[in-house]
Amino acid sequence: MRVLILGGNGFVGAAVARSLAARGFSIVALARDTKVASRRYPDFGWVQADIASLSRPEDWRFLLSGIDAVVNCAGALQDGPRDNVAALQYVAMKALYQAAAPSLRMFVQISARTDGVASENPFLASKRQADAALEASGLPFVFLRPAVIVGRAAYGGSALLRALAAFPLVTPLVLGQSPMQFVSLDDVAETAFDALSGNIPIGSDLDLAAPQTLSLADAVAIHRRWLGLAPARTLDLPGVFARLTAHAADMLGRLGWRSPLRSTALEVAAGGVIGHAVDLGRRFGSLDETLSANPAGVQDLWFARLYLLKPLTFAALCLFWLLSGIVALLRFDASSAHLVSAGAPAAIAPAITLVTSLADIALGLGVAYRRYAGLALKGMIALSLAYLATATVLSPHLWTDPLGPLVKVLPSIVLALVALAILDER
């Protein structure tokens, strides 16, 4: 069977694709960015496309040529510069159903529980619309609705759980008593295989969750033990903190940073993430069992701690470079005079001050935008090295200055290198 995996480079999509390939399925993985994924999984066929732009049936027909089944693992939590939730989760899917109707043998829709307190949120509402359209399409289908997915890798909510577990001394939580159920990534992939193999009846609508229901606080404590850290006291934060955090995360989302703390995630978490037990002839592993089957190493602890530090790292670099440029412009004459005293020609010192100040501001703004952050970080490193080289030639004595104006540039270069190392989301 030749299977098209939508969102094939994602947390769930990559796992499903690997599992099916290991069982002899021929995999075609569709993703918006395939450069890194195609190197990680060279045995898959890769198609690069933005699903949200495939809004007409004819957009899909070429992609469906020779395809026997589709597994939809694509989704977006909230609108942003790179994501249009309704276009991705409903409009494109409706066009896909129309294009696939004549010949597709199976459509596995990895969806979500779309009822509950957040049911009218665009994330869940568009999934519910897509599910209804699939039911009405005449295609053979199976719905899989996983609870919180945990696996060897981490992304989104599972990454946030690890980060909260690694918080020093205390565990700060909002909605700490919200009920949660979990399912292992391997169990989701195994169930997708069962659906494609005919072991699950066509038209089934299944919640995937281990029977155990935990509070968010309990889940974080289990992750903390998995990381090898001592138990920590839970610090219950008021609801206003959740609203402020979600507001800040939403603003960052407009800059392209897809935080799991955005308002959609908190709205869904407020109602709990639970499902109904289903009997598939096998038992889903609990959170404890899933984590125990994937013992943590030091790399997991590093990831959890760096996940917490990532926003601080980028904020520090953004402010450092912005303030550097702004202060130089506000004190333009003094900045130019300083360059002259350091050995720069008086005739061009003002021009150098203007150019370097604007460059600092541009880099500070650039690192705030996810799309340009990598380029801005490389620019910071290059410009810092240029500053050091120029100062070394014109004023080598600054290396021994008690205030260390040149020595202090070195940590900023290292911080930019660290930010560049942790920039990738997946």
Short mmCIF file of C-alpha atoms in Angstrom, two decimals:
data_model
loop_
_atom_site.label_atom_id
_atom_site.label_comp_id
_atom_site.label_asym_id
_atom_site.label_seq_id
_atom_site.Cartn_x
_atom_site.Cartn_y
_atom_site.Cartn_z
CA MET A 1 0.00 0.00 0.00
CA ARG A 2 1.29 3.43 -0.98
CA VAL A 3 0.44 5.92 1.77
CA LEU A 4 0.53 9.71 1.70
CA ILE A 5 1.38 11.16 5.13
CA LEU A 6 0.26 14.77 5.58
CA GLY A 7 2.58 16.60 7.96
CA GLY A 8 5.23 13.93 7.41
CA ASN A 9 8.02 15.83 9.17
CA GLY A 10 5.97 16.58 12.30
CA PHE A 11 6.06 15.02 15.74
CA VAL A 12 3.24 12.58 14.96
CA GLY A 13 3.64 12.38 11.18
CA ALA A 14 7.29 11.29 11.27
CA ALA A 15 6.54 8.59 13.84
CA VAL A 16 3.59 7.23 11.83
CA ALA A 17 5.66 7.27 8.64
CA ARG A 18 8.55 5.39 10.30
CA SER A 19 6.19 2.80 11.78
CA LEU A 20 4.42 2.15 8.48
CA ALA A 21 7.67 2.02 6.50
CA ALA A 22 9.03 -0.59 8.93
CA ARG A 23 5.98 -2.72 8.13
CA GLY A 24 6.55 -2.58 4.39
CA PHE A 25 4.30 0.31 3.38
CA SER A 26 5.53 2.67 0.65
CA ILE A 27 5.61 6.16 2.16
CA VAL A 28 5.14 9.52 0.49
CA ALA A 29 5.53 12.28 3.08
CA LEU A 30 4.18 15.76 2.42
CA ALA A 31 5.57 18.70 4.38
CA ARG A 32 6.04 22.43 4.00
CA ASP A 33 9.80 22.13 4.54
CA THR A 34 11.47 18.90 3.47
CA LYS A 35 15.15 19.87 3.45
CA VAL A 36 16.11 18.48 6.87
CA ALA A 37 13.44 15.75 6.98
CA SER A 38 14.51 14.25 3.66
CA ARG A 39 18.04 13.84 5.02
CA ARG A 40 16.76 12.22 8.22
CA TYR A 41 14.44 9.85 6.36
CA PRO A 42 15.95 9.34 2.91
CA ASP A 43 13.88 6.21 2.25
CA PHE A 44 10.59 8.14 2.12
CA GLY A 45 9.32 9.87 -0.97
CA TRP A 46 9.07 13.57 -0.11
CA VAL A 47 6.71 16.19 -1.48
CA GLN A 48 7.16 19.84 -0.53
CA ALA A 49 3.92 21.80 -0.36
CA ASP A 50 2.01 24.16 1.90
CA ILE A 51 -1.21 22.29 2.62
CA ALA A 52 -3.08 25.52 3.43
CA SER A 53 -2.55 26.66 -0.17
CA LEU A 54 -4.10 23.50 -1.66
CA SER A 55 -7.65 24.80 -1.58
CA ARG A 56 -9.04 23.26 -4.78
CA PRO A 57 -9.53 19.59 -5.72
CA GLU A 58 -7.27 20.02 -8.75
CA ASP A 59 -4.44 21.10 -6.43
CA TRP A 60 -4.50 17.61 -4.91
CA ARG A 61 -5.03 15.33 -7.90
CA PHE A 62 -1.38 15.16 -8.97
CA LEU A 63 -0.30 14.53 -5.36
CA LEU A 64 -2.79 11.67 -5.07
CA SER A 65 -1.60 9.89 -8.21
CA GLY A 66 -0.75 6.30 -7.26
CA ILE A 67 -1.76 6.84 -3.61
CA ASP A 68 -3.86 4.12 -1.93
CA ALA A 69 -4.39 5.73 1.48
CA VAL A 70 -3.88 9.01 3.33
CA VAL A 71 -2.98 9.58 6.97
CA ASN A 72 -3.60 13.18 7.99
CA CYS A 73 -1.19 14.20 10.75
CA ALA A 74 -1.13 17.90 9.83
CA GLY A 75 -2.50 20.64 12.02
CA ALA A 76 -1.91 24.09 13.47
CA LEU A 77 -2.75 25.28 16.96
CA GLN A 78 -3.37 28.92 16.17
CA ASP A 79 -3.19 31.45 13.34
CA GLY A 80 0.18 33.09 12.75
CA PRO A 81 2.54 34.25 9.99
CA ARG A 82 3.10 30.66 8.88
CA ASP A 83 -0.27 29.15 9.83
CA ASN A 84 -3.87 29.63 8.75
CA VAL A 85 -5.83 27.21 10.90
CA ALA A 86 -9.08 27.17 8.90
CA ALA A 87 -7.30 26.93 5.55
CA LEU A 88 -5.07 24.08 6.74
CA GLN A 89 -7.48 22.03 8.80
CA TYR A 90 -10.76 22.51 6.91
CA VAL A 91 -10.60 24.21 3.49
CA ALA A 92 -7.66 22.17 2.19
CA MET A 93 -9.07 18.95 3.65
CA LYS A 94 -12.44 19.46 2.01
CA ALA A 95 -10.70 19.90 -1.35
CA LEU A 96 -8.63 16.78 -0.68
CA TYR A 97 -11.73 14.69 0.06
CA GLN A 98 -13.29 15.78 -3.23
CA ALA A 99 -10.13 14.94 -5.17
CA ALA A 100 -9.66 11.56 -3.47
CA ALA A 101 -13.25 10.33 -3.51
CA PRO A 102 -13.10 8.05 -6.57
CA SER A 103 -10.20 5.79 -5.66
CA LEU A 104 -8.84 6.11 -2.13
CA ARG A 105 -8.93 2.90 -0.09
CA MET A 106 -8.62 4.51 3.36
CA PHE A 107 -8.35 7.92 4.98
CA VAL A 108 -7.03 7.97 8.55
CA GLN A 109 -7.80 11.27 10.21
CA ILE A 110 -5.71 12.00 13.31
CA SER A 111 -8.01 14.53 14.89
CA ALA A 112 -8.85 15.59 18.46
CA ARG A 113 -11.72 15.61 20.90
CA THR A 114 -13.71 18.55 19.54
CA ASP A 115 -16.31 18.86 22.29
CA GLY A 116 -15.86 20.46 25.70
CA VAL A 117 -15.35 24.01 26.92
CA ALA A 118 -13.08 25.04 24.03
CA SER A 119 -15.20 23.48 21.28
CA GLU A 120 -15.78 26.80 19.47
CA ASN A 121 -12.10 27.66 19.41
CA PRO A 122 -10.92 27.88 15.74
CA PHE A 123 -8.49 25.01 16.31
CA LEU A 124 -11.18 22.55 17.41
CA ALA A 125 -14.01 24.06 15.35
CA SER A 126 -12.07 23.64 12.08
CA LYS A 127 -11.18 20.05 13.01
CA ARG A 128 -14.84 19.33 13.71
CA GLN A 129 -15.84 20.82 10.33
CA ALA A 130 -13.20 18.73 8.57
CA ASP A 131 -14.36 15.59 10.35
CA ALA A 132 -17.96 16.23 9.33
CA ALA A 133 -16.90 16.83 5.73
CA LEU A 134 -14.95 13.57 5.71
CA GLU A 135 -17.98 11.65 7.00
CA ALA A 136 -20.10 13.18 4.23
CA SER A 137 -17.52 12.57 1.49
CA GLY A 138 -18.19 8.87 0.95
CA LEU A 139 -14.53 8.01 1.57
CA PRO A 140 -13.69 5.04 3.82
CA PHE A 141 -12.31 6.60 6.99
CA VAL A 142 -11.20 6.07 10.56
CA PHE A 143 -10.97 8.88 13.10
CA LEU A 144 -8.24 8.70 15.74
CA ARG A 145 -8.47 11.21 18.58
CA PRO A 146 -5.36 10.96 20.77
CA ALA A 147 -5.03 12.49 24.22
CA VAL A 148 -1.73 14.18 25.12
CA ILE A 149 0.90 12.36 23.07
CA VAL A 150 4.22 11.46 24.68
CA GLY A 151 7.16 9.78 22.99
CA ARG A 152 10.92 9.61 22.72
CA ALA A 153 10.97 13.01 21.02
CA ALA A 154 9.07 16.02 22.33
CA TYR A 155 7.22 18.88 20.72
CA GLY A 156 4.63 21.42 21.82
CA GLY A 157 2.77 20.29 24.92
CA SER A 158 5.06 17.33 25.62
CA ALA A 159 8.11 19.62 25.40
CA LEU A 160 6.45 22.05 27.81
CA LEU A 161 5.83 19.24 30.31
CA ARG A 162 9.54 18.42 30.30
CA ALA A 163 10.47 22.07 30.69
CA LEU A 164 8.11 22.55 33.64
CA ALA A 165 9.53 19.41 35.22
CA ALA A 166 13.04 20.84 34.97
CA PHE A 167 12.14 24.15 36.63
CA PRO A 168 14.55 24.73 39.53
CA LEU A 169 13.44 24.42 43.18
CA VAL A 170 9.67 24.69 42.58
CA THR A 171 7.18 23.78 39.85
CA PRO A 172 5.12 26.84 38.88
CA LEU A 173 1.75 25.74 37.47
CA VAL A 174 -1.48 27.25 36.27
CA LEU A 175 -4.42 24.83 36.06
CA GLY A 176 -2.38 22.31 38.00
CA GLN A 177 -5.44 20.20 38.79
CA SER A 178 -6.73 19.98 35.22
CA PRO A 179 -7.38 16.32 34.31
CA MET A 180 -5.19 14.85 31.60
CA GLN A 181 -4.86 11.54 29.86
CA PHE A 182 -1.88 10.40 27.84
CA VAL A 183 -1.09 8.08 24.99
CA SER A 184 2.29 7.02 23.71
CA LEU A 185 3.41 8.07 20.24
CA ASP A 186 4.12 4.40 19.47
CA ASP A 187 0.51 3.48 20.32
CA VAL A 188 -0.80 6.20 17.98
CA ALA A 189 1.42 4.90 15.16
CA GLU A 190 0.37 1.30 15.90
CA THR A 191 -3.31 2.26 15.74
CA ALA A 192 -2.80 4.04 12.42
CA PHE A 193 -1.29 0.80 11.10
CA ASP A 194 -4.31 -1.16 12.38
CA ALA A 195 -6.65 1.24 10.58
CA LEU A 196 -4.79 0.87 7.28
CA SER A 197 -4.57 -2.90 7.65
CA GLY A 198 -8.31 -3.35 8.11
CA ASN A 199 -8.04 -4.37 11.77
CA ILE A 200 -10.29 -1.45 12.70
CA PRO A 201 -13.76 -1.23 11.11
CA ILE A 202 -14.31 1.51 8.55
CA GLY A 203 -16.17 4.46 10.06
CA SER A 204 -14.69 3.97 13.54
CA ASP A 205 -14.25 7.06 15.72
CA LEU A 206 -11.73 6.23 18.45
CA ASP A 207 -10.32 8.11 21.42
CA LEU A 208 -6.75 7.02 22.06
CA ALA A 209 -5.79 7.29 25.72
CA ALA A 210 -4.39 5.17 28.48
CA PRO A 211 -7.02 4.53 31.20
CA GLN A 212 -5.14 6.47 33.86
CA THR A 213 -6.29 10.08 34.47
CA LEU A 214 -3.73 12.42 36.03
CA SER A 215 -3.68 16.03 37.05
CA LEU A 216 -1.26 18.33 35.28
CA ALA A 217 0.71 18.54 38.54
CA ASP A 218 0.96 14.74 38.71
CA ALA A 219 2.12 14.54 35.09
CA VAL A 220 4.85 17.12 35.68
CA ALA A 221 5.99 15.27 38.81
CA ILE A 222 6.26 12.02 36.82
CA HIS A 223 8.36 13.79 34.19
CA ARG A 224 10.55 15.28 36.91
CA ARG A 225 11.22 11.83 38.32
CA TRP A 226 11.95 10.58 34.78
CA LEU A 227 14.57 13.32 34.37
CA GLY A 228 16.23 12.16 37.59
CA LEU A 229 15.43 15.33 39.54
CA ALA A 230 14.41 15.52 43.18
CA PRO A 231 10.73 16.18 43.95
CA ALA A 232 9.75 19.84 43.98
CA ARG A 233 6.95 21.75 45.64
CA THR A 234 4.17 22.90 43.32
CA LEU A 235 3.62 26.64 43.20
CA ASP A 236 0.00 27.29 42.18
CA LEU A 237 -0.21 30.50 40.19
CA PRO A 238 -3.41 32.57 39.89
CA GLY A 239 -5.49 32.61 36.73
CA VAL A 240 -4.37 36.13 35.86
CA PHE A 241 -0.87 34.74 35.33
CA ALA A 242 -2.27 32.33 32.72
CA ARG A 243 -4.00 35.16 30.90
CA LEU A 244 -0.88 37.33 30.89
CA THR A 245 1.28 34.42 29.73
CA ALA A 246 -1.16 33.53 26.96
CA HIS A 247 -1.32 37.18 25.86
CA ALA A 248 2.49 37.37 25.68
CA ALA A 249 2.68 34.04 23.84
CA ASP A 250 0.02 35.19 21.36
CA MET A 251 2.03 38.34 20.62
CA LEU A 252 5.13 36.21 20.06
CA GLY A 253 2.99 33.99 17.83
CA ARG A 254 2.41 36.97 15.54
CA LEU A 255 6.18 37.14 15.17
CA GLY A 256 6.28 33.46 14.16
CA TRP A 257 7.15 31.83 17.51
CA ARG A 258 4.71 28.95 18.02
CA SER A 259 4.65 28.61 21.77
CA PRO A 260 2.60 25.86 23.47
CA LEU A 261 1.50 28.53 25.96
CA ARG A 262 -0.70 30.41 23.48
CA SER A 263 -4.32 31.09 24.37
CA THR A 264 -5.68 28.14 22.38
CA ALA A 265 -3.56 25.64 24.33
CA LEU A 266 -4.51 27.14 27.69
CA GLU A 267 -8.18 27.25 26.71
CA VAL A 268 -8.12 23.55 25.80
CA ALA A 269 -6.13 22.64 28.92
CA ALA A 270 -8.62 24.47 31.14
CA GLY A 271 -11.27 21.92 30.20
CA GLY A 272 -8.94 18.97 30.61
CA VAL A 273 -7.59 16.62 27.95
CA ILE A 274 -9.38 13.32 28.43
CA GLY A 275 -11.04 10.68 26.27
CA HIS A 276 -13.22 7.60 26.45
CA ALA A 277 -11.64 4.17 26.82
CA VAL A 278 -11.76 2.02 23.68
CA ASP A 279 -11.14 -1.70 23.31
CA LEU A 280 -8.77 -2.42 20.43
CA GLY A 281 -7.69 -5.76 21.79
CA ARG A 282 -4.57 -4.33 23.43
CA ARG A 283 -3.73 -2.05 26.28
CA PHE A 284 -2.35 1.45 25.88
CA GLY A 285 0.68 2.14 28.08
CA SER A 286 0.41 4.64 30.91
CA LEU A 287 2.54 7.78 31.13
CA ASP A 288 4.87 6.07 33.61
CA GLU A 289 5.24 3.05 31.33
CA THR A 290 5.83 5.17 28.23
CA LEU A 291 8.56 7.20 29.90
CA SER A 292 10.12 4.09 31.48
CA ALA A 293 10.34 2.50 28.04
CA ASN A 294 12.34 5.54 26.90
CA PRO A 295 14.82 6.22 29.75
CA ALA A 296 15.98 9.82 29.97
CA GLY A 297 19.57 10.74 29.27
CA VAL A 298 21.46 13.92 29.99
CA GLN A 299 20.39 15.22 26.58
CA ASP A 300 16.77 15.18 27.77
CA LEU A 301 17.68 17.24 30.84
CA TRP A 302 19.62 19.67 28.66
CA PHE A 303 16.64 20.01 26.32
CA ALA A 304 14.22 20.64 29.18
CA ARG A 305 16.41 23.33 30.74
CA LEU A 306 17.25 24.98 27.43
CA TYR A 307 13.55 25.02 26.53
CA LEU A 308 12.99 27.25 29.54
CA LEU A 309 15.98 29.43 28.71
CA LYS A 310 15.26 29.78 24.99
CA PRO A 311 12.84 32.74 25.24
CA LEU A 312 15.16 34.48 27.72
CA THR A 313 18.12 33.94 25.39
CA PHE A 314 16.37 35.51 22.42
CA ALA A 315 14.89 38.33 24.51
CA ALA A 316 18.32 39.18 25.93
CA LEU A 317 19.90 39.31 22.47
CA CYS A 318 17.03 41.36 21.08
CA LEU A 319 17.24 43.95 23.88
CA PHE A 320 21.05 44.05 23.90
CA TRP A 321 21.31 44.88 20.20
CA LEU A 322 18.32 47.21 20.14
CA LEU A 323 19.57 49.23 23.11
CA SER A 324 23.10 49.30 21.73
CA GLY A 325 21.87 50.93 18.53
CA ILE A 326 19.31 53.22 20.15
CA VAL A 327 21.71 54.56 22.80
CA ALA A 328 24.35 55.25 20.15
CA LEU A 329 21.81 57.26 18.14
CA LEU A 330 20.53 59.16 21.18
CA ARG A 331 24.10 60.10 22.07
CA PHE A 332 25.19 60.51 18.48
CA ASP A 333 27.84 63.19 18.99
CA ALA A 334 29.42 61.39 21.93
CA SER A 335 29.43 58.10 19.97
CA SER A 336 31.10 59.74 16.98
CA ALA A 337 33.66 61.45 19.23
CA HIS A 338 34.43 58.12 20.85
CA LEU A 339 35.17 56.62 17.45
CA VAL A 340 37.49 59.51 16.63
CA SER A 341 39.33 59.09 19.92
CA ALA A 342 39.70 55.40 19.11
CA GLY A 343 41.44 56.23 15.83
CA ALA A 344 38.64 56.51 13.25
CA PRO A 345 38.93 59.38 10.71
CA ALA A 346 36.88 62.39 11.90
CA ALA A 347 35.35 62.90 8.46
CA ILE A 348 33.63 59.51 8.39
CA ALA A 349 33.05 58.86 12.11
CA PRO A 350 29.43 60.18 11.99
CA ALA A 351 28.66 57.96 9.01
CA ILE A 352 30.15 54.91 10.76
CA THR A 353 28.11 55.71 13.88
CA LEU A 354 24.90 55.96 11.87
CA VAL A 355 25.48 52.76 9.88
CA THR A 356 26.54 50.63 12.83
CA SER A 357 23.71 51.93 15.03
CA LEU A 358 21.11 51.13 12.39
CA ALA A 359 22.72 47.72 11.85
CA ASP A 360 22.48 46.98 15.58
CA ILE A 361 18.81 47.97 15.62
CA ALA A 362 18.06 45.92 12.48
CA LEU A 363 19.69 42.82 14.00
CA GLY A 364 17.81 43.33 17.29
CA LEU A 365 14.51 43.52 15.42
CA GLY A 366 15.47 40.65 13.10
CA VAL A 367 16.09 38.18 15.90
CA ALA A 368 12.60 38.91 17.26
CA TYR A 369 11.01 37.55 14.07
CA ARG A 370 11.18 33.77 13.79
CA ARG A 371 11.51 33.89 10.02
CA TYR A 372 14.62 36.10 10.14
CA ALA A 373 16.10 34.96 13.45
CA GLY A 374 18.71 32.62 11.98
CA LEU A 375 20.00 35.26 9.57
CA ALA A 376 20.01 37.89 12.34
CA LEU A 377 21.99 35.64 14.69
CA LYS A 378 24.61 35.03 12.02
CA GLY A 379 24.71 38.78 11.42
CA MET A 380 25.26 39.42 15.13
CA ILE A 381 28.19 37.04 15.21
CA ALA A 382 29.73 38.48 12.04
CA LEU A 383 29.27 42.10 13.13
CA SER A 384 30.65 41.41 16.61
CA LEU A 385 33.75 39.84 15.10
CA ALA A 386 34.09 42.83 12.78
CA TYR A 387 33.82 45.20 15.76
CA LEU A 388 36.49 43.24 17.62
CA ALA A 389 38.83 43.13 14.63
CA THR A 390 38.47 46.85 13.93
CA ALA A 391 38.93 47.81 17.59
CA THR A 392 41.97 45.55 17.84
CA VAL A 393 43.60 47.39 14.93
CA LEU A 394 42.61 50.92 15.95
CA SER A 395 42.70 50.67 19.77
CA PRO A 396 44.37 47.46 20.97
CA HIS A 397 44.69 48.96 24.47
CA LEU A 398 40.91 48.44 24.93
CA TRP A 399 41.59 44.74 25.53
CA THR A 400 43.21 45.72 28.85
CA ASP A 401 40.66 48.40 29.75
CA PRO A 402 39.38 47.76 33.33
CA LEU A 403 35.76 47.99 32.14
CA GLY A 404 36.42 45.35 29.46
CA PRO A 405 34.55 46.89 26.48
CA LEU A 406 36.01 44.32 24.11
CA VAL A 407 36.10 41.36 26.46
CA LYS A 408 32.36 41.78 27.09
CA VAL A 409 31.64 41.25 23.40
CA LEU A 410 32.84 37.65 23.61
CA PRO A 411 29.96 36.40 25.82
CA SER A 412 27.45 38.02 23.45
CA ILE A 413 28.99 36.06 20.57
CA VAL A 414 28.71 32.84 22.57
CA LEU A 415 25.08 33.64 23.46
CA ALA A 416 24.27 34.16 19.78
CA LEU A 417 25.91 30.80 18.98
CA VAL A 418 23.79 29.13 21.67
CA ALA A 419 20.64 30.75 20.26
CA LEU A 420 21.55 29.55 16.78
CA ALA A 421 22.07 26.01 18.14
CA ILE A 422 18.59 25.88 19.73
CA LEU A 423 16.68 27.77 17.03
CA ASP A 424 15.16 24.76 15.27
CA GLU A 425 11.71 23.66 16.44
CA ARG A 426 11.88 20.10 15.14
#
